[in-house]
Amino acid sequence: MKSLIITLLYSVVACESGPINDHQNPMTSDVYNQSKVHVMQDTHQDPTHRDVYNQSKVHMLHDGRHQPEYYGYDSPPCPDAEDIAPCVCTYDSGVNAMNLNCSAVESQEQLKQIFKADFQIKNFREFRIQENNNIKVLESGVFNGISFEIIYMNNNNLEVIELQALNSCYETATKIDLYGNKITSFPFDEVSLFSKLSYFAMNSNSLSVIPADAFHGLTALEDLHIGDNHADIVGTFQDLPNLRKITLYFNTLTTIPARFIQTGSSDLWYIGLDGNNIVSVEFGAIAIVDGGLVIDMTGNSLSTLEEATWRSYLEAGWVLYAEHNPLVCGCDIAWLFGEERLLEQVDNFTKCTDGEYLHDLDPKIFDNC
Ligand SMILES: *[C@@H]1O[C@H](CO)[C@@H](O)[C@H](O)[C@H]1NC(C)=O
Ligand SMILES: *[C@@H]1O[C@H](CO)[C@@H](O)[C@H](O)[C@H]1NC(C)=O
Ligand SMILES: *[C@@H]1O[C@H](CO)[C@@H](O)[C@H](O)[C@H]1NC(C)=O
Ligand SMILES: *[C@@H]1O[C@H](CO)[C@@H](O)[C@H](O)[C@H]1NC(C)=O
């Protein structure tokens, strides 16, 4: 969009400056080149250029196809730097987007005050607070109507995300990354309102309960990361038709109940259940998806791989990671050594409790099962 405006600008200036350009004089050419730079950076100070700029805008609007988001503003259309310090606003002309980095913010009060500044443009692309020890609570309404598409708040000391703290982003947020805080409280009831959300990460936080149902119906969601909270995951993950990857590692799952993961997505390729305390996976716990899905059960408490549950997954082409489980390796796993060689879809490092690799077992020992 921006480059289109500039191109138009160039062509209008080129017409008006035609006579100058006719001189094949390197000095004049330099002046011409400079004037273009001047037009780009400082349109409002030169009446001639202002008109040119206005003309190009009119042209854009009559064009019908384009509604330039930053129409009428000097670029970059950031708020005054001193009004938002220590946040830093940057304008990325490549993608015609504005970003706000508030990593140096000193207090919740200051952050709230900053969003009371005069923001001519209310739709930003990125918001960032990273490696910050000063913010513990993200307060309700803190963004004061400013919206973001991508929110990075990582490796801070955030403990509470208040109700409606992110309400200005319901319709804009595609990525919310809250990895690596100390969050104990998050408004899960609002998650389904983020209609474009494709990436949600809340791993390595301090939640005690994760309500899986909160994610139902997020049709754009592709990545869901809520591992390492040592939390009870209650409910089920359903109706997530574009989900590709779900990681639930280091939580407190003990049994995976029927219908636990029924996303309806045919793109699902990774389910991370590692580092829980899983003793059993019920039949029908995870809807079958055809293809090379990887299911990671590393570091759980499985003493067997029940045929009723696992045969259909391996037959569908799934790869099972089962290292660091107390597998007994009796007749109950003989099915893995049958003609279909389903064992080949179990990783090479899984051992029985006696220390022997599953892949090293002699299939003959199951002949009498
Ligand atoms: C403008 O400057 C560039 C290099 O800075 C040069 O290649 C180009 O020929 C110049 N254009 C005109 C019209 O003088
Ligand atoms: C554009 O033109 C209008 C009148 O046509 C004028 O009021 C306005 O100040 C101009 N804007 C700029 C940025 O020059
Ligand atoms: C954001 O700001 C912090 C400090 O203010 C800086 O260290 C960091 O590199 C910035 N991040 C980006 C992506 O610009
Ligand atoms: C096990 O090792 C073999 C040989 O290196 C390899 O082809 C196969 O892909 C491995 N299996 C898994 C499930 O990683």
Coordinates of C-alpha atoms and ligand atoms in Angstrom, one line a residue, residues 21 29-30 32-33, ligand 1:
N21 CA 14.9 16.4 -15.5
S29 CA 19.6 14.8 -11.1
D30 CA 20.9 14.8 -7.6
Y32 CA 15.7 15.7 -8.3
N33 CA 16.6 12.6 -6.4
Ligands
LIG1 C1 19.0 8.8 -8.3 O1 20.1 8.3 -7.5 C2 20.4 7.0 -7.8 C3 21.5 6.5 -6.8 O2 21.4 7.2 -5.7 C4 20.9 6.9 -9.3 O3 21.2 5.5 -9.6 C5 19.8 7.4 -10.2 O4 20.2 7.4 -11.5 C6 19.4 8.8 -9.7 N1 18.2 9.2 -10.5 C7 18.1 10.3 -11.2 C8 16.9 10.6 -11.9 O5 19.0 11.1 -11.1

